[in-house]
Tab-separated table of C-alpha atoms in Angstrom:
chain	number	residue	atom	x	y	z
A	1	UNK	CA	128.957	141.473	70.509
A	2	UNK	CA	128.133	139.715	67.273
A	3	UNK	CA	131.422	139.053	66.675
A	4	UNK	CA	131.951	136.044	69.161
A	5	UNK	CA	129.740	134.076	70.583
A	6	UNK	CA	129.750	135.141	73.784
A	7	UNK	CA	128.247	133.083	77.353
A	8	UNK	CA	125.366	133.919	79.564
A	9	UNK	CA	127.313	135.910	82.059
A	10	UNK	CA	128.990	137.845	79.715
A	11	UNK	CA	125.953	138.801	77.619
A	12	UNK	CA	124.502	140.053	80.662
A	13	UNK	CA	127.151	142.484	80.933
A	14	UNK	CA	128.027	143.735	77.566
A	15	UNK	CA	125.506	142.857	75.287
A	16	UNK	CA	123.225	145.190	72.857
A	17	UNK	CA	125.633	148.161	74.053
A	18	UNK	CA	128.974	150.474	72.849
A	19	UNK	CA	130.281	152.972	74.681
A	20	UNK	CA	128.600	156.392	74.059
A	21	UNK	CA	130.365	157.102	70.907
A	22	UNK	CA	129.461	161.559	71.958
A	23	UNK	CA	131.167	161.164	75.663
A	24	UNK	CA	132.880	157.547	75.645
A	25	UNK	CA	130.420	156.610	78.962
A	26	UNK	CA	130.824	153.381	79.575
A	27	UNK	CA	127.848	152.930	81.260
A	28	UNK	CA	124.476	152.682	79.738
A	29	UNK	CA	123.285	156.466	79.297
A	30	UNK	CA	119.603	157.179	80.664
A	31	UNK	CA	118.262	159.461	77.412
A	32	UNK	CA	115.708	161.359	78.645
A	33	UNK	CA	114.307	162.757	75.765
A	34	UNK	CA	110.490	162.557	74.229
A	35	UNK	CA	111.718	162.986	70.714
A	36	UNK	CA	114.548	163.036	68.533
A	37	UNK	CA	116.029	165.258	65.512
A	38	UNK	CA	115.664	163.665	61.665
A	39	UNK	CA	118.668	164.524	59.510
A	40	UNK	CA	116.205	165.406	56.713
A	41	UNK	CA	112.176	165.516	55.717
A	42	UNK	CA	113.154	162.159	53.607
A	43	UNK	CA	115.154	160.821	56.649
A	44	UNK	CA	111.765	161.393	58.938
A	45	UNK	CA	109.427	160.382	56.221
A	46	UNK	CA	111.714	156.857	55.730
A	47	UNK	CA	111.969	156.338	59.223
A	48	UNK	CA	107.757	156.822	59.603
A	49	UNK	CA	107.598	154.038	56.428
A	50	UNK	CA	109.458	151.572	58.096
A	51	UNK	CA	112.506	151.843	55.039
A	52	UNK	CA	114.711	152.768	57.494
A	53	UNK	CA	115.570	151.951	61.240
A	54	UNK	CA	116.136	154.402	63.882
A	55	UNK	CA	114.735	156.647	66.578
A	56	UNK	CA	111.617	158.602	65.852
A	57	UNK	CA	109.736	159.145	69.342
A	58	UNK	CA	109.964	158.076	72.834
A	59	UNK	CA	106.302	156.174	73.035
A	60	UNK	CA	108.169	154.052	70.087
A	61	UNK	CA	111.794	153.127	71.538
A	62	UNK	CA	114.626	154.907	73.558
A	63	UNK	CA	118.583	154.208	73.241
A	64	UNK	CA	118.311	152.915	76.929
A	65	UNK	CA	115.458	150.244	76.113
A	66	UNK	CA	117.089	149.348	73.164
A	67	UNK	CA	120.246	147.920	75.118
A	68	UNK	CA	117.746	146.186	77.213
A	69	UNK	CA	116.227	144.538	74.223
A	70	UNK	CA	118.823	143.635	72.516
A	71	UNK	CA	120.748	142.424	75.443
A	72	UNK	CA	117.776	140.227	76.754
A	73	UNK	CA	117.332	138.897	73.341
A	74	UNK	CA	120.888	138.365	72.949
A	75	UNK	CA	120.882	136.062	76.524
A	76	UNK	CA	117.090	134.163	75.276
A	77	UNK	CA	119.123	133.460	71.616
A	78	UNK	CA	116.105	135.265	70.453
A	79	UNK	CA	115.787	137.594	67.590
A	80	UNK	CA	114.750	140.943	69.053
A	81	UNK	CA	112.591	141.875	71.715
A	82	UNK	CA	110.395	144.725	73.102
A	83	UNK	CA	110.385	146.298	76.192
A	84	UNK	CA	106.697	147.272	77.601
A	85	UNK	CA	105.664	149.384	80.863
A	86	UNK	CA	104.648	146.016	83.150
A	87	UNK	CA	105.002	142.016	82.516
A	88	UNK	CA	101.087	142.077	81.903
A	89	UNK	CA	101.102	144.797	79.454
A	90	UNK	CA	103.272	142.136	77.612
A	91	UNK	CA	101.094	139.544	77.922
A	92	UNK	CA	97.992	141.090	76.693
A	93	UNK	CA	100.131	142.800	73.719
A	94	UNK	CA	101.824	139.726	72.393
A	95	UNK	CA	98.523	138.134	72.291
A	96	UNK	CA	96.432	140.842	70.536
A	97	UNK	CA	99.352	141.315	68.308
A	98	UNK	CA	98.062	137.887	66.603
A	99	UNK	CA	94.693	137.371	67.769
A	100	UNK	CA	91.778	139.627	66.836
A	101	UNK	CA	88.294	139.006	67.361
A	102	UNK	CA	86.908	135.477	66.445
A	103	UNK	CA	90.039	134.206	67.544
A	104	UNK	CA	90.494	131.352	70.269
A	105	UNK	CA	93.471	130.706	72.716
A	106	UNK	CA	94.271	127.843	73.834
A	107	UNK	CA	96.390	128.131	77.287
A	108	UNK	CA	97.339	126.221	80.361
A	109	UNK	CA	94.719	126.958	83.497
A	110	UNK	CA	98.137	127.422	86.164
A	111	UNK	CA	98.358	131.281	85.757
A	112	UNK	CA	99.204	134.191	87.678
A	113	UNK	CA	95.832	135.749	88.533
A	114	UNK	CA	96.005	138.602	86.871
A	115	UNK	CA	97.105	136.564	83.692
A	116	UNK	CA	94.049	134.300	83.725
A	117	UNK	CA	91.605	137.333	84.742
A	118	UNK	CA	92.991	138.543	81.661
A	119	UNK	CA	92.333	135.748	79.732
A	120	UNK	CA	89.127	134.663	81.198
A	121	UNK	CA	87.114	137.709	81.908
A	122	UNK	CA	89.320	140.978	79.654
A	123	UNK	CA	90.147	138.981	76.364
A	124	UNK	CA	86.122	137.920	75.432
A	125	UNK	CA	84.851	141.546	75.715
A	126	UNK	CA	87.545	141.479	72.471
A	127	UNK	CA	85.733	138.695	70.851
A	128	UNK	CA	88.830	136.207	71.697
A	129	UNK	CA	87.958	133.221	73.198
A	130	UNK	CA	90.469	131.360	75.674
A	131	UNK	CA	89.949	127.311	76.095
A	132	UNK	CA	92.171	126.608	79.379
A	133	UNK	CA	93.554	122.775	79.804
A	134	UNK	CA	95.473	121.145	82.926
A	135	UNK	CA	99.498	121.690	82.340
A	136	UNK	CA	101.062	118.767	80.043
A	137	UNK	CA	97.754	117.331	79.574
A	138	UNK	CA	98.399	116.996	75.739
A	139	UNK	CA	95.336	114.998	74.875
A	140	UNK	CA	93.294	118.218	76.458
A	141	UNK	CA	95.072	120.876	74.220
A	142	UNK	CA	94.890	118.754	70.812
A	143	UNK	CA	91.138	118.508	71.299
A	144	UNK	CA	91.196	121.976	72.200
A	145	UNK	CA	92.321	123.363	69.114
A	146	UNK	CA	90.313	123.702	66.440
A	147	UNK	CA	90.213	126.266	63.507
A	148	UNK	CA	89.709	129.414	65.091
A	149	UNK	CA	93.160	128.379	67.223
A	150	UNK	CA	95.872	131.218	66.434
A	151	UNK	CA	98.363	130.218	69.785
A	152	UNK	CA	99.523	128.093	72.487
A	153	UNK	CA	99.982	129.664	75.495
A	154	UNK	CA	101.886	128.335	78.678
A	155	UNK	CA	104.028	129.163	82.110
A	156	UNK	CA	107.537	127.603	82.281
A	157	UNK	CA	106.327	126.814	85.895
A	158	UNK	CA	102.966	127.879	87.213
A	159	UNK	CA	102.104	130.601	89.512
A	160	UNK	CA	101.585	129.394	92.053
A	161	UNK	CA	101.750	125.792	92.688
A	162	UNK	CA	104.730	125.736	90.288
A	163	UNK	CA	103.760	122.718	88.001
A	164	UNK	CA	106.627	122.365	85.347
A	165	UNK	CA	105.222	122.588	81.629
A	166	UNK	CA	107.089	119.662	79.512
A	167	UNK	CA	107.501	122.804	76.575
A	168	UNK	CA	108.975	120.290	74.223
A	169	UNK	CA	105.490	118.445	73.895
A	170	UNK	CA	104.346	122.148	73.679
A	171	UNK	CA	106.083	122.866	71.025
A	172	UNK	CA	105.081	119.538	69.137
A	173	UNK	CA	101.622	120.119	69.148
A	174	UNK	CA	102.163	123.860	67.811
A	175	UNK	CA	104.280	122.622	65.226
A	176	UNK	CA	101.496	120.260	64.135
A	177	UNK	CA	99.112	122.787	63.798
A	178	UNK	CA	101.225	125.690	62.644
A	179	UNK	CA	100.621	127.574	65.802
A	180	UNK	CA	102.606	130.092	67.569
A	181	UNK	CA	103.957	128.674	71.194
A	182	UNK	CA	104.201	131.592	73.895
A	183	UNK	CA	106.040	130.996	76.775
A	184	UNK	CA	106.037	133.018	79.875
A	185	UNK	CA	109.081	132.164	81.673
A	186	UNK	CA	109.145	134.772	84.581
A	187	UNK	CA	109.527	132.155	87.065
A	188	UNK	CA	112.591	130.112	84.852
A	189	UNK	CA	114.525	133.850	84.211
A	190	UNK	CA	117.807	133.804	82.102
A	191	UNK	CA	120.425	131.284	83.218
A	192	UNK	CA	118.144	128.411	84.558
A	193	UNK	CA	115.825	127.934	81.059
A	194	UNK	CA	115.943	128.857	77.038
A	195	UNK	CA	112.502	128.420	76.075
A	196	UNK	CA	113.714	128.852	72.119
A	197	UNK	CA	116.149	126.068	72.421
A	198	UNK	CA	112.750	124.046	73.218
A	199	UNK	CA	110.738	125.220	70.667
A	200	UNK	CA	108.956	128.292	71.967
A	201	UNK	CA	108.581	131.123	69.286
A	202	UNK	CA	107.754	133.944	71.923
A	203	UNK	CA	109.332	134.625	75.180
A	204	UNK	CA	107.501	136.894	77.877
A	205	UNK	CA	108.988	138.076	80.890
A	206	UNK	CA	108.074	140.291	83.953
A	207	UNK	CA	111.129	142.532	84.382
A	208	UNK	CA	109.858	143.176	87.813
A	209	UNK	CA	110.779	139.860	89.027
A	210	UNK	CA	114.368	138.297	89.296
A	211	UNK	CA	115.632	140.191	85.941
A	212	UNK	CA	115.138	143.814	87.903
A	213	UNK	CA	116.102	141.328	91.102
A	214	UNK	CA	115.209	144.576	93.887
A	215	UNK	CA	111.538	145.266	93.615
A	216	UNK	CA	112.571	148.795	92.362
A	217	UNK	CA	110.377	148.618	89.040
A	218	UNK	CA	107.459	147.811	86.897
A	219	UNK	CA	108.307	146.328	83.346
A	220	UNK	CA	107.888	143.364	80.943
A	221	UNK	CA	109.132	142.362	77.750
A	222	UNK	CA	108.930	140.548	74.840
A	223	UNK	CA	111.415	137.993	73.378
A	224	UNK	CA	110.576	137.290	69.715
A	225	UNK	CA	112.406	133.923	68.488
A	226	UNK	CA	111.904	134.941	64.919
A	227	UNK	CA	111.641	131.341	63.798
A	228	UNK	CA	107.555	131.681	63.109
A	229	UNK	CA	106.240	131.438	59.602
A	230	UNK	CA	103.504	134.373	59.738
A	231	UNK	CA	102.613	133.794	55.712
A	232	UNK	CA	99.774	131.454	56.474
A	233	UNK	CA	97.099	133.198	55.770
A	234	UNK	CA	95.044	132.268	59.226
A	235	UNK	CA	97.172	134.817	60.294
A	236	UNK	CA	94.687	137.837	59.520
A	237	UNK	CA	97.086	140.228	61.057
A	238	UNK	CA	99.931	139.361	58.909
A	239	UNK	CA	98.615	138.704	55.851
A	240	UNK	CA	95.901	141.623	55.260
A	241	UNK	CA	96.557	145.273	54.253
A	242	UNK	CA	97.570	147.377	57.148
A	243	UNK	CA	94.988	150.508	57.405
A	244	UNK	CA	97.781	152.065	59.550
A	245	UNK	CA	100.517	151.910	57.217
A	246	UNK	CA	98.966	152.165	53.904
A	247	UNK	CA	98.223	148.699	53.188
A	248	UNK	CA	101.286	147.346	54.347
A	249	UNK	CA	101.555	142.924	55.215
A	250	UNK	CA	103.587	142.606	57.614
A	251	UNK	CA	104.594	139.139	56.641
A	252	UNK	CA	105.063	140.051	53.044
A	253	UNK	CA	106.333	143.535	52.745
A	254	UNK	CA	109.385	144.276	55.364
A	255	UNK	CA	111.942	142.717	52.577
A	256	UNK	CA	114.564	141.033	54.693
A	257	UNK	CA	113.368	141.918	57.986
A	258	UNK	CA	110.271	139.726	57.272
A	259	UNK	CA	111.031	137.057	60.108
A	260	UNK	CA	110.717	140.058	62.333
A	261	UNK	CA	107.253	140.744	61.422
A	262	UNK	CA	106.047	139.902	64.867
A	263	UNK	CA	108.403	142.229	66.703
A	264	UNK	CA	107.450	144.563	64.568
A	265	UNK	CA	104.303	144.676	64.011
A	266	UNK	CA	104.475	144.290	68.470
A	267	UNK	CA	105.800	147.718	68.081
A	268	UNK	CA	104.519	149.758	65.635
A	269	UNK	CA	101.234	149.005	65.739
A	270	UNK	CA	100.738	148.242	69.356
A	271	UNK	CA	103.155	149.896	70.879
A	272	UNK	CA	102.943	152.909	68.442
A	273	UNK	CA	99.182	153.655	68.747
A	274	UNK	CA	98.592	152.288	72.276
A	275	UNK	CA	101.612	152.940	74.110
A	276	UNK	CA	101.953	150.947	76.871
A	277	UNK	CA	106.137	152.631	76.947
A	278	UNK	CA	109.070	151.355	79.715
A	279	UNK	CA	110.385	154.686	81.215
A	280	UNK	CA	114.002	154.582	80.033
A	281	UNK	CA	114.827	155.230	83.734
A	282	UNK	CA	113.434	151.958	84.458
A	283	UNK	CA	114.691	150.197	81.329
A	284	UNK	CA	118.183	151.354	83.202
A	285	UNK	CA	117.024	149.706	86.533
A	286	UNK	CA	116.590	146.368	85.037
A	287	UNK	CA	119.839	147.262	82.920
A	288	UNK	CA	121.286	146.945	86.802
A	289	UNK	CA	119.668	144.081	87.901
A	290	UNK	CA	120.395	142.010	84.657
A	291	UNK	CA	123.819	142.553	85.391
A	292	UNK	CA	124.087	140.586	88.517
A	293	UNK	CA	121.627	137.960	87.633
A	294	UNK	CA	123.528	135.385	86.400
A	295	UNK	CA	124.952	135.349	90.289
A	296	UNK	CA	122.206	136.124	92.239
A	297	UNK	CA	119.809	133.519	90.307
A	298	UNK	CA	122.344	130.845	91.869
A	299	UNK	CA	122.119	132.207	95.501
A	300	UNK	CA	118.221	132.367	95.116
A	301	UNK	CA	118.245	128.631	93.867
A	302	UNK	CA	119.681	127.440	97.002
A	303	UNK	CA	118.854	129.246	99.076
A	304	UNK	CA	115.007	127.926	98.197
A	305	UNK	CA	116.559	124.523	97.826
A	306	UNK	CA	117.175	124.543	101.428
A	307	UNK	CA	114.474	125.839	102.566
A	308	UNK	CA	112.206	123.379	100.692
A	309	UNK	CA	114.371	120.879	102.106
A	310	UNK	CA	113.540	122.051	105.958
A	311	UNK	CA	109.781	122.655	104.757
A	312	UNK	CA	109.728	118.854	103.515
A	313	UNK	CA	110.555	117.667	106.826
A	314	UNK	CA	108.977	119.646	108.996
A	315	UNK	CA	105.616	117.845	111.189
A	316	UNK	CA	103.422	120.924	110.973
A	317	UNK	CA	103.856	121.144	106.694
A	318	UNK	CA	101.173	119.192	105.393
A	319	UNK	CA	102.725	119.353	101.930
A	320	UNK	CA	105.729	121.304	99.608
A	321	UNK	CA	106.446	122.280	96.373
A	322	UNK	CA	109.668	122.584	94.830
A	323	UNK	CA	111.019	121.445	91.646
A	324	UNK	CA	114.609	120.465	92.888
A	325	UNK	CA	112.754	118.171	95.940
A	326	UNK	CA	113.379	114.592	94.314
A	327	UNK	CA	109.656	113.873	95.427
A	328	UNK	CA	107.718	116.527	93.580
A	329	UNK	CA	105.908	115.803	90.989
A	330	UNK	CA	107.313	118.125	88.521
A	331	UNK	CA	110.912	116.796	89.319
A	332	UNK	CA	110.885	114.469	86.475
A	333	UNK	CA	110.109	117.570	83.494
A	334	UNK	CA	112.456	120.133	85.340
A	335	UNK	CA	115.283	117.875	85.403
A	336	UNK	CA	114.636	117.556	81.523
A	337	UNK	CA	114.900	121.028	80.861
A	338	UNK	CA	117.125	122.492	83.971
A	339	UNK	CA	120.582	121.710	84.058
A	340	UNK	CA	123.125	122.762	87.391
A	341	UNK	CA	120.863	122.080	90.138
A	342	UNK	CA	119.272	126.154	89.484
A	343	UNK	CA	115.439	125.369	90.066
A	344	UNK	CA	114.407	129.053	90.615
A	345	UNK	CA	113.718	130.972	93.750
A	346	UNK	CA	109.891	130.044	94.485
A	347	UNK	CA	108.623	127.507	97.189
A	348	UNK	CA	104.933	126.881	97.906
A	349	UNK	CA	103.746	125.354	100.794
A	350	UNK	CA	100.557	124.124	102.585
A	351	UNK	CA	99.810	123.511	107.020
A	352	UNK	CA	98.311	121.335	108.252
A	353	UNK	CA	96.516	123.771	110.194
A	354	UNK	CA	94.826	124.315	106.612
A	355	UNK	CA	93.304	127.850	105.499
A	356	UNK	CA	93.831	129.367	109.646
A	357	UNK	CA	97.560	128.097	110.257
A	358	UNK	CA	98.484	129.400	106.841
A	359	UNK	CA	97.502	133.281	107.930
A	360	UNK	CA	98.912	133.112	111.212
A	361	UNK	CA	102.571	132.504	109.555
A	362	UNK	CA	101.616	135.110	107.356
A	363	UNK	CA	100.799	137.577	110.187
A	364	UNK	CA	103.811	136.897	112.187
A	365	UNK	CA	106.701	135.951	110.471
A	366	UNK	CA	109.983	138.233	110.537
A	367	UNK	CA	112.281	139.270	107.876
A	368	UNK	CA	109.753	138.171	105.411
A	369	UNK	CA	108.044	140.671	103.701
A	370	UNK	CA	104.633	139.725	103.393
A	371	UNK	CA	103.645	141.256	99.680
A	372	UNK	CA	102.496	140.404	96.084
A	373	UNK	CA	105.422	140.243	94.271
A	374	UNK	CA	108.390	137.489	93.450
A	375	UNK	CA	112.137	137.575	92.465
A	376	UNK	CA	113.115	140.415	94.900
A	377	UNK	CA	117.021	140.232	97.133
A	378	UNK	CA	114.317	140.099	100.036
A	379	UNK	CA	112.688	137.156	100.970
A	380	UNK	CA	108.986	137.413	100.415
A	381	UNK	CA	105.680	135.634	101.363
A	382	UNK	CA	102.019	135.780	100.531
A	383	UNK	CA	98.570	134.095	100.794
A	384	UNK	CA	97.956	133.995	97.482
A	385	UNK	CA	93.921	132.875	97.812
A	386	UNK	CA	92.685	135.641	99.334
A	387	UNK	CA	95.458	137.997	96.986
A	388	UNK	CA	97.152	137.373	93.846
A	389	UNK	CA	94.588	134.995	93.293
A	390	UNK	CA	91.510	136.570	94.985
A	391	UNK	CA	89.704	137.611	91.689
A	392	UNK	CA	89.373	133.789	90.538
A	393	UNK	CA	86.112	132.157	91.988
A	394	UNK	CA	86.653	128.985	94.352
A	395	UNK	CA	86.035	126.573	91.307
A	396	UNK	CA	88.649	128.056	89.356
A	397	UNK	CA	91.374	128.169	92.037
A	398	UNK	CA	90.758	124.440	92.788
A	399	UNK	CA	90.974	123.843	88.849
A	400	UNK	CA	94.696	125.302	89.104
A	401	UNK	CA	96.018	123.899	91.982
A	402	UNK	CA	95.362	126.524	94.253
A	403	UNK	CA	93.961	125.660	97.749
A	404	UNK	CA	93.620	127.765	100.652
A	405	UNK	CA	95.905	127.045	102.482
A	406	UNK	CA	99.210	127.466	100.384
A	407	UNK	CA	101.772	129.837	100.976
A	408	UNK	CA	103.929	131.273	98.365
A	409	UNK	CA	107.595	132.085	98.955
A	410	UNK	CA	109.986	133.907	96.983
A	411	UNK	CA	113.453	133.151	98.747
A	412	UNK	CA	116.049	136.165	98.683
A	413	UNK	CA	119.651	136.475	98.862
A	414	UNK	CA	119.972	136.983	102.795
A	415	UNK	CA	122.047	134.109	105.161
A	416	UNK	CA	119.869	130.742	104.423
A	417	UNK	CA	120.382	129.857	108.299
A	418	UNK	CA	118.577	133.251	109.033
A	419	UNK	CA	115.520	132.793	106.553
A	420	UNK	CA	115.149	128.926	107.713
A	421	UNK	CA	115.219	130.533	111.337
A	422	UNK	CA	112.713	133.277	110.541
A	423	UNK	CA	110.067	130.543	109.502
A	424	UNK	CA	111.267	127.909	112.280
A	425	UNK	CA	109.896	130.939	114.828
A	426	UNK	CA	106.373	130.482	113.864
A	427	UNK	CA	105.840	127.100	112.246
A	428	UNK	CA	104.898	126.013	115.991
C-alpha cells in the first residue's frame, strides 16, 4: 500500500494487509495462537532486544492486530499505532507511557466520565496531577502549565454536550511549550477529522464506537503521529536508562526507529509487562466494521443532521446540540476543521420538562435502545447524569456542561423518517 498514495475509502479496505502468503486468503486471517516459533536462539534473543522486528508473544502483538494498526494508522496519516483491549485502557496507557509520578496534565474538563474519573480520582493515587480548563479557553491552559506539564490533553468534541475543541490553538500552545498534544477523537472517527493534519502528536480512539460500527466489541487504540521530539530531557521516560531493557533510552537508542519511541515504548513496556491485549478475534471485528465506515459514517451524519433539525424545532425541546445546526455554538470551529457536511452521529438534547421529562422519553421510547454506548448501526439513547456520568459530583457535571436534563443520542443507520417518528411518539 506504500506504493501509491491511496484515499480514505480505499485504505479502509486494503491497507496494512497481503494476502496470506501460506494459503493466498484474501481475507484477514484470525491467528489464534499465544506464541510463535523463533528461527534460531539469536533470532529470539534479537527479537527480545528490540534489533529486530517480528512476532514474539500474543500479550505483545498478533498478525490480525497488526493489520488493524497499520491500517488505522495508515487512514490517521499517522506513524504506527497500537491496538489495546478497551478505548480507556488506551487512554490511561498513552498517558502513563509519558507521565510518571510528579507529573501534571493539563486537559479539557468535557470528558467521558470514565475518562475524567480517570483523570481526577485514578491518576493522583500515581502521583500525576491533572489541572482541567473549559474547552478552547486558551488563556486557562497557558496559565495552567507550568514545569511539571508533560501533555495536553483534549476531545475532538466532548462527551457529552459535544463542544468542538479549536485543536489548531491546541496544538499552538503545545508547540510553545514542547508538549505532547493527545487527541481523543472517538466522536470525529476516520473520514470526518485528521487530528495530525492539525497538529496533534497522539491519536486515541475507542474501537467500540463507530470504527467497530455494531456494538459487537470492546477495544481502543493508539495512533502515534511520530512527529514528537522525545530528546528533551523533561521527558524522564525517554531519556533515562530503561531497568527493563538493560538501560536502554528510548529516545536515543532505537537507531532509525527513534521517532517511534513512543509507540514503542507504548508497547513494550506497557503493553509487554501490563498487558492490557485486543483479542485478535476482536481486532478482526473492528477489521469488519472499518471496512464499511467510510459509508456508514455518511448515513450516521445525516441521519443526526435531521434529527437535530426536527429536535431544533420542536416546542417541548428546551435546547439542542449539534455541530452541523448553523446556531450552535460550536458551528463556527467544526466548520474549520470538518469538511462535506459529515458532523458525526451524536445529538444531545435538553426538555423543557427538565430532569422528569428527560426520563420519561428515556423510559418509553421505541426502536431506541436505551444504553451506554455510542457509534452503534442502532440508534441509541441515554441519561447520561444519572449514568455515564453518574460518578462525577453535581459541581463537576455543571463545570462540563452537563445538566440533568440532557439526553444523549447516538443516531444509527435505520430509515431517518422512522427514528424522527420513534421520538415524535413521546416528545408529547
Amino acid at each position: 500500500m506504500s506504493e501509491k498514495n491511496y484515499r480514505y475509502e480505499t485504505l479502509a479496505i486494503h491497507a496494512g494487509q497481503i494476502p496470506d502468503p501460506a494459503t493466498q486468503a484474501r481475507a484477514v486471517p484470525v491467528y489464534r495462537t499465544t506464541a510463535f516459533n523463533f528461527k534460531s536462539a539469536k533470532h529470539g534473543a534479537d527479537l527480545f532486544a528490540l534489533k529486530e522486528s517480528g512476532n514474539i508473544y500474543a500479550r505483545l502483538m498478533n498478525p490480525t492486530n497488526d493489520v488493524l494498526e497499520k491500517r488505522l494508522a495508515a487512514i490517521e496519516g499517522g506513524a504506527a499505532a497500537l491496538s489495546l483491549s478497551s478505548g480507556t485502557a488506551a487512554i490511561a496507557f498513552a498517558i502513563t507511557n509519558i507521565l510518571k509520578q510528579g507529573d501534571e496534565l493539563v486537559s479539557a474538563n468535557n470528558l467521558y466520565g470514565g475518562t475524567y474519573t480517570q483523570f481526577a480520582s485514578i491518576l493522583p493515587a500515581w502521583g500525576i496531577t491533572t489541572k482541567f480548563t473549559k474547552v478552547n479557553d486558551f488563556a486557562a491552559v497557558e496559565e495552567a502549565i507550568n514545569e511539571k506539564t508533560r501533555a495536553i490533553y483534549v476531545e475532538t468534541i466532548g462527551n457529552p454536550k459535544l463542544d468542538f475543541a479549536d485543536i489548531d490553538e491546541y496544538s499552538k500552545i503545545a508547540k510553545k511549550h514542547h508538549l505532547p498534544l493527545i487527541v481523543d477523537s472517538t466522536f470525529t472517527p476516520p473520514g470526518i477529522f485528521k487530528p495530525i493534519e492539525h497538529g496533534a502528536n497522539i491519536v486515541i480512539h475507542s474501537l467500540s464506537k463507530w470504527i467497530g460500527g455494531h456494538g459487537a466489541g470492546i477495544g481502543g487504540i493508539v495512533i502515534d503521529a511520530g512527529n514528537f521530539d522525545w530528546t528533551d530531557k523533561k521527558f524522564d521516560l525517554y531519556n533515562k536508562p530503561d531497568g527493563g531493557y538493560h538501560g536502554l533510552r528510548f529516545a536515543h537508542d532505537l537507531g532509525d526507529l527513534n521517532p517511534l519511541a513512543f509507540i514503542l515504548r507504548l508497547r513494550t513496556v506497557g503493553l509487554r509487562n501490563v498487558g492490557p491485549t485486543l483479542a485478535p478475534d476482536a481486532a478482526w471485528i473492528f477489521l469488519q466494521g472499518l471496512q464499511s465506515l467510510p459509508l456508514r459514517i455518511e448515513r450516521h451524519s445525516q441521519n443526526a443532521l435531521k434529527v437535530a433539525q426536527y429536535l431544533e424545532s420542536h416546542p417541548k425541546v428546551a435546547w439542542v446540540r449539534y455541530p452541523g445546526l448553523k446556531n450552535d455554538p460550536s458551528y463556527e470551529i467544526a466548520n474549520k476543521y470538518i469538511k462535506g457536511g459529515l458532523y458525526g452521529g451524536m445529538v444531545v438534547f435538553g426538555l423543557k420538562g427538565g430532569y422528569d421529562a428527560a426520563v420519561k422519553v428515556v423510559d418509553n421510547i421505541s426502536l431506541f435502545s436505551n444504553l451506554a454506548n455510542v457509534g452503534d448501526s442502532k440508534s441509541l439513547i441515554l441519561h447520561p447524569a444519572s449514568t455515564s456520568h453518574s460518578q462525577l459530583s453535581d459541581e463537576e457535571q455543571l463545570s462540563s456542561g452537563l445538566t440533568k436534563d440532557l439526553i444523549r443520542l447516538s443516531i444509527g443507520l435505520e430509515n431517518s423518517d422512522d427514528i424522527i417518528e420513534a421520538l415524535d411518539e413521546v416528545l408529547i
